[in-house]
Amino acid sequence: MNLVAQLRRVIGLGAPALELRDVSASVRPGDELRATIQLAAGSRPVRLEHLELRLDEERLTYTTQATHEFDFWQKVGGFSVPVAGRVLAAGEVLRLPVTLGLPPALEPSAAHRRYRLSARLGPLGLGPGDAVIVSVVA
């Protein structure tokens, strides 16, 4: 691989766009969380390597009148989506429906606790990604 190709890869030029769609608005502990991962190639073909889906619990760590900050607390679940070696042609869109089983002992969302579903493309999660907040109800 030449230097220009390596630089494009590091900064993400030519990387596909990734979006989480059709995510379940709210789920119950023990149920399945459903979503669709949409990958869209840009003006050039793109070779896919690694796609990771995960659900993390976040806890409120700092609050003032104007701002609330949540930080990672623990990984609830996740898996790797098998896309390695697949090539998206220029302009091609790939939609992957995914289902993630939730643990039955999962605590409901609250003012101090929330859950973030995220998808990240690329080795070590350095590629494009997307995340949405999911509500867990009792």
mmCIF file of N, CA and C in Angstrom:
data_model
loop_
_atom_site.group_PDB
_atom_site.id
_atom_site.type_symbol
_atom_site.label_atom_id
_atom_site.label_comp_id
_atom_site.label_asym_id
_atom_site.label_seq_id
_atom_site.Cartn_x
_atom_site.Cartn_y
_atom_site.Cartn_z
ATOM 1 N N MET A 1 0.847 -1.170 0.000
ATOM 2 C CA MET A 1 0.000 0.000 0.000
ATOM 3 C C MET A 1 0.894 1.235 0.000
ATOM 4 N N ASN A 2 0.586 2.184 -0.879
ATOM 5 C CA ASN A 2 1.438 3.362 -0.953
ATOM 6 C C ASN A 2 1.096 4.358 0.149
ATOM 7 N N LEU A 3 1.912 5.379 0.276
ATOM 8 C CA LEU A 3 1.780 6.352 1.353
ATOM 9 C C LEU A 3 0.445 7.106 1.284
ATOM 10 N N VAL A 4 0.013 7.499 0.106
ATOM 11 C CA VAL A 4 -1.245 8.243 -0.042
ATOM 12 C C VAL A 4 -2.424 7.381 0.414
ATOM 13 N N ALA A 5 -2.451 6.127 0.033
ATOM 14 C CA ALA A 5 -3.533 5.224 0.442
ATOM 15 C C ALA A 5 -3.538 5.046 1.956
ATOM 16 N N GLN A 6 -2.357 4.940 2.559
ATOM 17 C CA GLN A 6 -2.275 4.799 4.011
ATOM 18 C C GLN A 6 -2.796 6.047 4.711
ATOM 19 N N LEU A 7 -2.438 7.225 4.203
ATOM 20 C CA LEU A 7 -2.915 8.469 4.802
ATOM 21 C C LEU A 7 -4.430 8.597 4.682
ATOM 22 N N ARG A 8 -4.984 8.261 3.536
ATOM 23 C CA ARG A 8 -6.437 8.305 3.360
ATOM 24 C C ARG A 8 -7.128 7.381 4.344
ATOM 25 N N ARG A 9 -6.555 6.232 4.543
ATOM 26 C CA ARG A 9 -7.139 5.254 5.460
ATOM 27 C C ARG A 9 -7.100 5.749 6.902
ATOM 28 N N VAL A 10 -5.983 6.384 7.295
ATOM 29 C CA VAL A 10 -5.841 6.875 8.662
ATOM 30 C C VAL A 10 -6.836 7.994 8.945
ATOM 31 N N ILE A 11 -6.984 8.944 8.007
ATOM 32 C CA ILE A 11 -7.905 10.066 8.254
ATOM 33 C C ILE A 11 -9.343 9.728 7.891
ATOM 34 N N GLY A 12 -9.597 8.611 7.286
ATOM 35 C CA GLY A 12 -10.963 8.189 7.007
ATOM 36 C C GLY A 12 -11.492 8.620 5.660
ATOM 37 N N LEU A 13 -10.657 9.159 4.792
ATOM 38 C CA LEU A 13 -11.125 9.524 3.457
ATOM 39 C C LEU A 13 -11.464 8.249 2.685
ATOM 40 N N GLY A 14 -12.620 8.242 2.083
ATOM 41 C CA GLY A 14 -13.038 7.065 1.330
ATOM 42 C C GLY A 14 -13.699 6.011 2.190
ATOM 43 N N ALA A 15 -13.765 6.249 3.512
ATOM 44 C CA ALA A 15 -14.426 5.288 4.393
ATOM 45 C C ALA A 15 -15.930 5.369 4.190
ATOM 46 N N PRO A 16 -16.618 4.276 4.348
ATOM 47 C CA PRO A 16 -18.070 4.318 4.179
ATOM 48 C C PRO A 16 -18.736 5.081 5.322
ATOM 49 N N ALA A 17 -19.918 5.598 5.059
ATOM 50 C CA ALA A 17 -20.717 6.230 6.106
ATOM 51 C C ALA A 17 -21.493 5.131 6.822
ATOM 52 N N LEU A 18 -21.592 5.237 8.127
ATOM 53 C CA LEU A 18 -22.283 4.232 8.926
ATOM 54 C C LEU A 18 -23.394 4.919 9.706
ATOM 55 N N GLU A 19 -24.577 4.300 9.728
ATOM 56 C CA GLU A 19 -25.711 4.873 10.442
ATOM 57 C C GLU A 19 -26.539 3.763 11.070
ATOM 58 N N LEU A 20 -26.956 3.973 12.324
ATOM 59 C CA LEU A 20 -27.887 3.057 12.986
ATOM 60 C C LEU A 20 -29.298 3.542 12.699
ATOM 61 N N ARG A 21 -30.155 2.643 12.202
ATOM 62 C CA ARG A 21 -31.522 3.012 11.851
ATOM 63 C C ARG A 21 -32.500 2.011 12.449
ATOM 64 N N ASP A 22 -33.745 2.404 12.494
ATOM 65 C CA ASP A 22 -34.840 1.518 12.944
ATOM 66 C C ASP A 22 -34.547 0.875 14.302
ATOM 67 N N VAL A 23 -33.954 1.637 15.210
ATOM 68 C CA VAL A 23 -33.625 1.121 16.537
ATOM 69 C C VAL A 23 -34.895 1.090 17.378
ATOM 70 N N SER A 24 -35.076 0.002 18.107
ATOM 71 C CA SER A 24 -36.239 -0.115 18.997
ATOM 72 C C SER A 24 -36.265 1.093 19.940
ATOM 73 N N ALA A 25 -37.411 1.768 20.030
ATOM 74 C CA ALA A 25 -37.522 2.964 20.861
ATOM 75 C C ALA A 25 -37.312 2.635 22.336
ATOM 76 N N SER A 26 -37.929 1.574 22.793
ATOM 77 C CA SER A 26 -37.720 1.136 24.168
ATOM 78 C C SER A 26 -37.798 -0.385 24.205
ATOM 79 N N VAL A 27 -37.062 -0.960 25.128
ATOM 80 C CA VAL A 27 -37.008 -2.420 25.270
ATOM 81 C C VAL A 27 -37.118 -2.792 26.736
ATOM 82 N N ARG A 28 -37.439 -4.036 26.972
ATOM 83 C CA ARG A 28 -37.520 -4.551 28.337
ATOM 84 C C ARG A 28 -36.335 -5.493 28.593
ATOM 85 N N PRO A 29 -35.901 -5.607 29.849
ATOM 86 C CA PRO A 29 -34.841 -6.562 30.162
ATOM 87 C C PRO A 29 -35.241 -7.966 29.702
ATOM 88 N N GLY A 30 -34.320 -8.684 29.101
ATOM 89 C CA GLY A 30 -34.580 -10.034 28.619
ATOM 90 C C GLY A 30 -35.126 -10.081 27.202
ATOM 91 N N ASP A 31 -35.555 -8.930 26.655
ATOM 92 C CA ASP A 31 -36.067 -8.893 25.284
ATOM 93 C C ASP A 31 -34.919 -8.748 24.291
ATOM 94 N N GLU A 32 -35.295 -8.634 23.026
ATOM 95 C CA GLU A 32 -34.301 -8.431 21.967
ATOM 96 C C GLU A 32 -34.345 -6.992 21.489
ATOM 97 N N LEU A 33 -33.175 -6.410 21.328
ATOM 98 C CA LEU A 33 -33.035 -5.059 20.787
ATOM 99 C C LEU A 33 -32.754 -5.205 19.299
ATOM 100 N N ARG A 34 -33.612 -4.612 18.478
ATOM 101 C CA ARG A 34 -33.477 -4.719 17.026
ATOM 102 C C ARG A 34 -33.074 -3.377 16.435
ATOM 103 N N ALA A 35 -32.240 -3.449 15.407
ATOM 104 C CA ALA A 35 -31.792 -2.246 14.709
ATOM 105 C C ALA A 35 -31.334 -2.644 13.315
ATOM 106 N N THR A 36 -31.055 -1.643 12.501
ATOM 107 C CA THR A 36 -30.493 -1.857 11.179
ATOM 108 C C THR A 36 -29.237 -1.007 11.063
ATOM 109 N N ILE A 37 -28.148 -1.628 10.645
ATOM 110 C CA ILE A 37 -26.904 -0.895 10.393
ATOM 111 C C ILE A 37 -26.850 -0.623 8.903
ATOM 112 N N GLN A 38 -26.727 0.647 8.553
ATOM 113 C CA GLN A 38 -26.643 1.019 7.140
ATOM 114 C C GLN A 38 -25.234 1.516 6.833
ATOM 115 N N LEU A 39 -24.605 0.871 5.874
ATOM 116 C CA LEU A 39 -23.277 1.260 5.400
ATOM 117 C C LEU A 39 -23.424 1.782 3.971
ATOM 118 N N ALA A 40 -22.866 2.955 3.708
ATOM 119 C CA ALA A 40 -22.958 3.543 2.373
ATOM 120 C C ALA A 40 -21.560 3.921 1.907
ATOM 121 N N ALA A 41 -21.171 3.396 0.752
ATOM 122 C CA ALA A 41 -19.864 3.734 0.181
ATOM 123 C C ALA A 41 -19.942 5.119 -0.449
ATOM 124 N N GLY A 42 -18.824 5.780 -0.526
ATOM 125 C CA GLY A 42 -18.764 7.096 -1.148
ATOM 126 C C GLY A 42 -18.540 6.978 -2.645
ATOM 127 N N SER A 43 -17.656 7.801 -3.145
ATOM 128 C CA SER A 43 -17.414 7.833 -4.591
ATOM 129 C C SER A 43 -16.424 6.759 -5.045
ATOM 130 N N ARG A 44 -15.857 6.031 -4.075
ATOM 131 C CA ARG A 44 -14.907 4.965 -4.425
ATOM 132 C C ARG A 44 -15.316 3.664 -3.746
ATOM 133 N N PRO A 45 -14.923 2.527 -4.324
ATOM 134 C CA PRO A 45 -15.206 1.249 -3.652
ATOM 135 C C PRO A 45 -14.475 1.182 -2.307
ATOM 136 N N VAL A 46 -15.067 0.473 -1.372
ATOM 137 C CA VAL A 46 -14.497 0.365 -0.029
ATOM 138 C C VAL A 46 -14.506 -1.091 0.400
ATOM 139 N N ARG A 47 -13.383 -1.555 0.929
ATOM 140 C CA ARG A 47 -13.288 -2.913 1.469
ATOM 141 C C ARG A 47 -13.581 -2.854 2.972
ATOM 142 N N LEU A 48 -14.565 -3.633 3.403
ATOM 143 C CA LEU A 48 -14.947 -3.652 4.811
ATOM 144 C C LEU A 48 -14.055 -4.610 5.579
ATOM 145 N N GLU A 49 -13.747 -4.249 6.818
ATOM 146 C CA GLU A 49 -12.874 -5.098 7.638
ATOM 147 C C GLU A 49 -13.574 -5.633 8.875
ATOM 148 N N HIS A 50 -13.888 -4.754 9.808
ATOM 149 C CA HIS A 50 -14.418 -5.193 11.096
ATOM 150 C C HIS A 50 -15.568 -4.272 11.492
ATOM 151 N N LEU A 51 -16.696 -4.853 11.899
ATOM 152 C CA LEU A 51 -17.856 -4.080 12.326
ATOM 153 C C LEU A 51 -18.286 -4.589 13.694
ATOM 154 N N GLU A 52 -18.320 -3.687 14.660
ATOM 155 C CA GLU A 52 -18.630 -4.044 16.046
ATOM 156 C C GLU A 52 -19.921 -3.350 16.473
ATOM 157 N N LEU A 53 -20.830 -4.102 17.085
ATOM 158 C CA LEU A 53 -22.060 -3.560 17.661
ATOM 159 C C LEU A 53 -21.997 -3.823 19.156
ATOM 160 N N ARG A 54 -22.317 -2.794 19.963
ATOM 161 C CA ARG A 54 -22.277 -2.999 21.409
ATOM 162 C C ARG A 54 -23.275 -2.100 22.112
ATOM 163 N N LEU A 55 -23.719 -2.558 23.274
ATOM 164 C CA LEU A 55 -24.611 -1.804 24.133
ATOM 165 C C LEU A 55 -23.873 -1.562 25.438
ATOM 166 N N ASP A 56 -23.732 -0.291 25.791
ATOM 167 C CA ASP A 56 -23.015 0.093 27.008
ATOM 168 C C ASP A 56 -23.950 0.804 27.973
ATOM 169 N N GLU A 57 -23.724 0.553 29.256
ATOM 170 C CA GLU A 57 -24.425 1.304 30.288
ATOM 171 C C GLU A 57 -23.567 2.510 30.627
ATOM 172 N N GLU A 58 -24.208 3.661 30.723
ATOM 173 C CA GLU A 58 -23.519 4.892 31.102
ATOM 174 C C GLU A 58 -24.165 5.432 32.376
ATOM 175 N N ARG A 59 -23.345 6.035 33.231
ATOM 176 C CA ARG A 59 -23.847 6.614 34.475
ATOM 177 C C ARG A 59 -23.540 8.098 34.507
ATOM 178 N N LEU A 60 -24.415 8.844 35.161
ATOM 179 C CA LEU A 60 -24.228 10.276 35.331
ATOM 180 C C LEU A 60 -23.048 10.496 36.269
ATOM 181 N N THR A 61 -22.035 11.222 35.800
ATOM 182 C CA THR A 61 -20.840 11.432 36.614
ATOM 183 C C THR A 61 -20.651 12.875 37.036
ATOM 184 N N TYR A 62 -21.311 13.792 36.331
ATOM 185 C CA TYR A 62 -21.129 15.206 36.658
ATOM 186 C C TYR A 62 -22.390 15.947 36.267
ATOM 187 N N THR A 63 -22.832 16.818 37.121
ATOM 188 C CA THR A 63 -24.022 17.588 36.794
ATOM 189 C C THR A 63 -23.913 19.003 37.343
ATOM 190 N N THR A 64 -24.356 19.953 36.558
ATOM 191 C CA THR A 64 -24.523 21.337 36.990
ATOM 192 C C THR A 64 -25.891 21.764 36.464
ATOM 193 N N GLN A 65 -26.254 23.003 36.685
ATOM 194 C CA GLN A 65 -27.548 23.460 36.189
ATOM 195 C C GLN A 65 -27.646 23.356 34.672
ATOM 196 N N ALA A 66 -26.552 23.615 33.992
ATOM 197 C CA ALA A 66 -26.598 23.692 32.524
ATOM 198 C C ALA A 66 -26.183 22.417 31.815
ATOM 199 N N THR A 67 -25.501 21.514 32.484
ATOM 200 C CA THR A 67 -24.968 20.352 31.767
ATOM 201 C C THR A 67 -25.002 19.082 32.604
ATOM 202 N N HIS A 68 -25.134 17.974 31.912
ATOM 203 C CA HIS A 68 -25.075 16.652 32.536
ATOM 204 C C HIS A 68 -24.088 15.824 31.723
ATOM 205 N N GLU A 69 -23.168 15.163 32.380
ATOM 206 C CA GLU A 69 -22.195 14.333 31.681
ATOM 207 C C GLU A 69 -22.354 12.879 32.100
ATOM 208 N N PHE A 70 -22.498 12.036 31.093
ATOM 209 C CA PHE A 70 -22.566 10.600 31.310
ATOM 210 C C PHE A 70 -21.251 9.988 30.833
ATOM 211 N N ASP A 71 -20.776 8.973 31.549
ATOM 212 C CA ASP A 71 -19.554 8.256 31.163
ATOM 213 C C ASP A 71 -19.829 6.761 31.148
ATOM 214 N N PHE A 72 -18.983 6.044 30.404
ATOM 215 C CA PHE A 72 -19.071 4.586 30.319
ATOM 216 C C PHE A 72 -19.031 3.984 31.719
ATOM 217 N N TRP A 73 -19.930 3.026 31.963
ATOM 218 C CA TRP A 73 -19.945 2.324 33.239
ATOM 219 C C TRP A 73 -19.595 0.855 33.031
ATOM 220 N N GLN A 74 -20.313 0.185 32.110
ATOM 221 C CA GLN A 74 -20.010 -1.215 31.817
ATOM 222 C C GLN A 74 -20.594 -1.608 30.472
ATOM 223 N N LYS A 75 -19.988 -2.611 29.868
ATOM 224 C CA LYS A 75 -20.513 -3.163 28.619
ATOM 225 C C LYS A 75 -21.621 -4.142 28.971
ATOM 226 N N VAL A 76 -22.790 -3.966 28.349
ATOM 227 C CA VAL A 76 -23.934 -4.835 28.602
ATOM 228 C C VAL A 76 -23.922 -6.017 27.641
ATOM 229 N N GLY A 77 -23.558 -5.778 26.394
ATOM 230 C CA GLY A 77 -23.540 -6.851 25.405
ATOM 231 C C GLY A 77 -23.044 -6.327 24.073
ATOM 232 N N GLY A 78 -22.829 -7.231 23.156
ATOM 233 C CA GLY A 78 -22.384 -6.836 21.836
ATOM 234 C C GLY A 78 -21.789 -8.010 21.083
ATOM 235 N N PHE A 79 -21.476 -7.765 19.825
ATOM 236 C CA PHE A 79 -20.875 -8.797 18.996
ATOM 237 C C PHE A 79 -20.263 -8.174 17.761
ATOM 238 N N SER A 80 -19.441 -8.955 17.064
ATOM 239 C CA SER A 80 -18.866 -8.538 15.790
ATOM 240 C C SER A 80 -19.780 -9.005 14.671
ATOM 241 N N VAL A 81 -20.036 -8.103 13.729
ATOM 242 C CA VAL A 81 -20.873 -8.429 12.577
ATOM 243 C C VAL A 81 -19.946 -8.922 11.469
ATOM 244 N N PRO A 82 -20.200 -10.092 10.882
ATOM 245 C CA PRO A 82 -19.283 -10.659 9.881
ATOM 246 C C PRO A 82 -19.367 -9.952 8.523
ATOM 247 N N VAL A 83 -18.488 -8.968 8.318
ATOM 248 C CA VAL A 83 -18.431 -8.255 7.036
ATOM 249 C C VAL A 83 -17.024 -8.274 6.437
ATOM 250 N N ALA A 84 -16.074 -8.885 7.124
ATOM 251 C CA ALA A 84 -14.676 -8.859 6.686
ATOM 252 C C ALA A 84 -14.533 -9.391 5.266
ATOM 253 N N GLY A 85 -13.822 -8.632 4.446
ATOM 254 C CA GLY A 85 -13.551 -9.040 3.078
ATOM 255 C C GLY A 85 -14.597 -8.593 2.077
ATOM 256 N N ARG A 86 -15.732 -8.127 2.543
ATOM 257 C CA ARG A 86 -16.777 -7.668 1.616
ATOM 258 C C ARG A 86 -16.385 -6.310 1.040
ATOM 259 N N VAL A 87 -16.679 -6.093 -0.226
ATOM 260 C CA VAL A 87 -16.355 -4.834 -0.892
ATOM 261 C C VAL A 87 -17.643 -4.139 -1.304
ATOM 262 N N LEU A 88 -17.762 -2.874 -0.889
ATOM 263 C CA LEU A 88 -18.894 -2.053 -1.319
ATOM 264 C C LEU A 88 -18.475 -1.279 -2.557
ATOM 265 N N ALA A 89 -19.238 -1.396 -3.624
ATOM 266 C CA ALA A 89 -18.952 -0.638 -4.842
ATOM 267 C C ALA A 89 -19.266 0.836 -4.593
ATOM 268 N N ALA A 90 -18.714 1.700 -5.401
ATOM 269 C CA ALA A 90 -18.960 3.135 -5.257
ATOM 270 C C ALA A 90 -20.455 3.403 -5.299
ATOM 271 N N GLY A 91 -20.951 4.119 -4.289
ATOM 272 C CA GLY A 91 -22.369 4.454 -4.222
ATOM 273 C C GLY A 91 -23.271 3.356 -3.687
ATOM 274 N N GLU A 92 -22.741 2.179 -3.402
ATOM 275 C CA GLU A 92 -23.563 1.067 -2.914
ATOM 276 C C GLU A 92 -23.953 1.276 -1.456
ATOM 277 N N VAL A 93 -25.167 0.848 -1.115
ATOM 278 C CA VAL A 93 -25.668 0.926 0.256
ATOM 279 C C VAL A 93 -25.970 -0.490 0.734
ATOM 280 N N LEU A 94 -25.483 -0.836 1.912
ATOM 281 C CA LEU A 94 -25.693 -2.150 2.509
ATOM 282 C C LEU A 94 -26.463 -1.967 3.810
ATOM 283 N N ARG A 95 -27.586 -2.666 3.953
ATOM 284 C CA ARG A 95 -28.383 -2.602 5.177
ATOM 285 C C ARG A 95 -28.335 -3.963 5.858
ATOM 286 N N LEU A 96 -27.900 -3.969 7.109
ATOM 287 C CA LEU A 96 -27.773 -5.205 7.874
ATOM 288 C C LEU A 96 -28.699 -5.169 9.089
ATOM 289 N N PRO A 97 -29.763 -5.980 9.112
ATOM 290 C CA PRO A 97 -30.591 -6.045 10.311
ATOM 291 C C PRO A 97 -29.856 -6.834 11.391
ATOM 292 N N VAL A 98 -29.865 -6.322 12.619
ATOM 293 C CA VAL A 98 -29.182 -6.979 13.727
ATOM 294 C C VAL A 98 -30.122 -7.092 14.916
ATOM 295 N N THR A 99 -29.880 -8.110 15.733
ATOM 296 C CA THR A 99 -30.657 -8.342 16.946
ATOM 297 C C THR A 99 -29.694 -8.628 18.080
ATOM 298 N N LEU A 100 -29.880 -7.930 19.194
ATOM 299 C CA LEU A 100 -29.027 -8.101 20.368
ATOM 300 C C LEU A 100 -29.910 -8.502 21.543
ATOM 301 N N GLY A 101 -29.652 -9.676 22.107
ATOM 302 C CA GLY A 101 -30.404 -10.133 23.277
ATOM 303 C C GLY A 101 -29.939 -9.403 24.525
ATOM 304 N N LEU A 102 -30.895 -8.916 25.317
ATOM 305 C CA LEU A 102 -30.568 -8.187 26.540
ATOM 306 C C LEU A 102 -30.619 -9.116 27.743
ATOM 307 N N PRO A 103 -29.744 -8.907 28.725
ATOM 308 C CA PRO A 103 -29.776 -9.736 29.931
ATOM 309 C C PRO A 103 -31.077 -9.506 30.720
ATOM 310 N N PRO A 104 -31.637 -10.558 31.325
ATOM 311 C CA PRO A 104 -32.877 -10.406 32.093
ATOM 312 C C PRO A 104 -32.718 -9.534 33.339
ATOM 313 N N ALA A 105 -31.507 -9.428 33.871
ATOM 314 C CA ALA A 105 -31.274 -8.652 35.095
ATOM 315 C C ALA A 105 -30.905 -7.194 34.802
ATOM 316 N N LEU A 106 -31.101 -6.735 33.583
ATOM 317 C CA LEU A 106 -30.751 -5.366 33.203
ATOM 318 C C LEU A 106 -31.632 -4.363 33.949
ATOM 319 N N GLU A 107 -30.997 -3.367 34.561
ATOM 320 C CA GLU A 107 -31.745 -2.349 35.300
ATOM 321 C C GLU A 107 -32.373 -1.348 34.326
ATOM 322 N N PRO A 108 -33.575 -0.851 34.623
ATOM 323 C CA PRO A 108 -34.217 0.121 33.741
ATOM 324 C C PRO A 108 -33.446 1.438 33.681
ATOM 325 N N SER A 109 -33.653 2.173 32.598
ATOM 326 C CA SER A 109 -33.059 3.501 32.473
ATOM 327 C C SER A 109 -33.616 4.393 33.579
ATOM 328 N N ALA A 110 -32.806 5.339 34.025
ATOM 329 C CA ALA A 110 -33.209 6.266 35.086
ATOM 330 C C ALA A 110 -32.496 7.592 34.846
ATOM 331 N N ALA A 111 -32.737 8.555 35.718
ATOM 332 C CA ALA A 111 -32.109 9.871 35.560
ATOM 333 C C ALA A 111 -30.585 9.777 35.618
ATOM 334 N N HIS A 112 -30.071 8.800 36.349
ATOM 335 C CA HIS A 112 -28.620 8.658 36.504
ATOM 336 C C HIS A 112 -28.034 7.502 35.673
ATOM 337 N N ARG A 113 -28.878 6.791 34.905
ATOM 338 C CA ARG A 113 -28.414 5.628 34.143
ATOM 339 C C ARG A 113 -29.080 5.628 32.764
ATOM 340 N N ARG A 114 -28.271 5.402 31.737
ATOM 341 C CA ARG A 114 -28.806 5.284 30.383
ATOM 342 C C ARG A 114 -27.990 4.251 29.614
ATOM 343 N N TYR A 115 -28.513 3.846 28.455
ATOM 344 C CA TYR A 115 -27.862 2.824 27.639
ATOM 345 C C TYR A 115 -27.612 3.379 26.237
ATOM 346 N N ARG A 116 -26.415 3.129 25.732
ATOM 347 C CA ARG A 116 -26.009 3.620 24.412
ATOM 348 C C ARG A 116 -25.695 2.428 23.510
ATOM 349 N N LEU A 117 -26.435 2.332 22.394
ATOM 350 C CA LEU A 117 -26.165 1.329 21.368
ATOM 351 C C LEU A 117 -25.241 1.986 20.355
ATOM 352 N N SER A 118 -24.107 1.350 20.079
ATOM 353 C CA SER A 118 -23.161 1.942 19.136
ATOM 354 C C SER A 118 -22.672 0.898 18.140
ATOM 355 N N ALA A 119 -22.362 1.379 16.957
ATOM 356 C CA ALA A 119 -21.774 0.541 15.909
ATOM 357 C C ALA A 119 -20.535 1.272 15.424
ATOM 358 N N ARG A 120 -19.450 0.533 15.241
ATOM 359 C CA ARG A 120 -18.190 1.137 14.832
ATOM 360 C C ARG A 120 -17.541 0.233 13.807
ATOM 361 N N LEU A 121 -17.028 0.837 12.748
ATOM 362 C CA LEU A 121 -16.397 0.110 11.658
ATOM 363 C C LEU A 121 -14.892 0.289 11.729
ATOM 364 N N GLY A 122 -14.161 -0.766 11.441
ATOM 365 C CA GLY A 122 -12.707 -0.669 11.368
ATOM 366 C C GLY A 122 -12.014 -1.319 12.543
ATOM 367 N N PRO A 123 -10.749 -1.630 12.361
ATOM 368 C CA PRO A 123 -9.984 -2.247 13.445
ATOM 369 C C PRO A 123 -9.851 -1.282 14.609
ATOM 370 N N LEU A 124 -9.975 -1.776 15.810
ATOM 371 C CA LEU A 124 -9.877 -0.996 17.043
ATOM 372 C C LEU A 124 -10.931 0.101 17.123
ATOM 373 N N GLY A 125 -11.974 0.006 16.315
ATOM 374 C CA GLY A 125 -13.040 0.993 16.364
ATOM 375 C C GLY A 125 -12.623 2.374 15.919
ATOM 376 N N LEU A 126 -11.625 2.460 15.037
ATOM 377 C CA LEU A 126 -11.125 3.762 14.598
ATOM 378 C C LEU A 126 -11.844 4.303 13.376
ATOM 379 N N GLY A 127 -12.731 3.532 12.784
ATOM 380 C CA GLY A 127 -13.431 3.968 11.588
ATOM 381 C C GLY A 127 -14.695 4.737 11.925
ATOM 382 N N PRO A 128 -15.535 4.952 10.931
ATOM 383 C CA PRO A 128 -16.781 5.674 11.171
ATOM 384 C C PRO A 128 -17.700 4.892 12.097
ATOM 385 N N GLY A 129 -18.562 5.607 12.784
ATOM 386 C CA GLY A 129 -19.478 4.949 13.699
ATOM 387 C C GLY A 129 -20.706 5.798 13.942
ATOM 388 N N ASP A 130 -21.633 5.223 14.692
ATOM 389 C CA ASP A 130 -22.851 5.919 15.057
ATOM 390 C C ASP A 130 -23.318 5.348 16.385
ATOM 391 N N ALA A 131 -24.073 6.144 17.144
ATOM 392 C CA ALA A 131 -24.582 5.696 18.424
ATOM 393 C C ALA A 131 -25.936 6.352 18.699
ATOM 394 N N VAL A 132 -26.795 5.616 19.392
ATOM 395 C CA VAL A 132 -28.102 6.133 19.806
ATOM 396 C C VAL A 132 -28.371 5.703 21.249
ATOM 397 N N ILE A 133 -29.147 6.518 21.944
ATOM 398 C CA ILE A 133 -29.544 6.189 23.310
ATOM 399 C C ILE A 133 -30.792 5.319 23.235
ATOM 400 N N VAL A 134 -30.787 4.235 24.010
ATOM 401 C CA VAL A 134 -31.904 3.286 24.037
ATOM 402 C C VAL A 134 -32.521 3.322 25.437
ATOM 403 N N SER A 135 -33.821 3.340 25.499
ATOM 404 C CA SER A 135 -34.536 3.362 26.771
ATOM 405 C C SER A 135 -34.894 1.936 27.180
ATOM 406 N N VAL A 136 -34.479 1.560 28.388
ATOM 407 C CA VAL A 136 -34.836 0.249 28.954
ATOM 408 C C VAL A 136 -35.918 0.494 30.000
ATOM 409 N N VAL A 137 -37.075 -0.131 29.798
ATOM 410 C CA VAL A 137 -38.203 0.075 30.711
ATOM 411 C C VAL A 137 -38.471 -1.208 31.501
ATOM 412 N N ALA A 138 -39.069 -1.034 32.672
ATOM 413 C CA ALA A 138 -39.353 -2.192 33.537
ATOM 414 C C ALA A 138 -40.546 -2.970 33.047
#
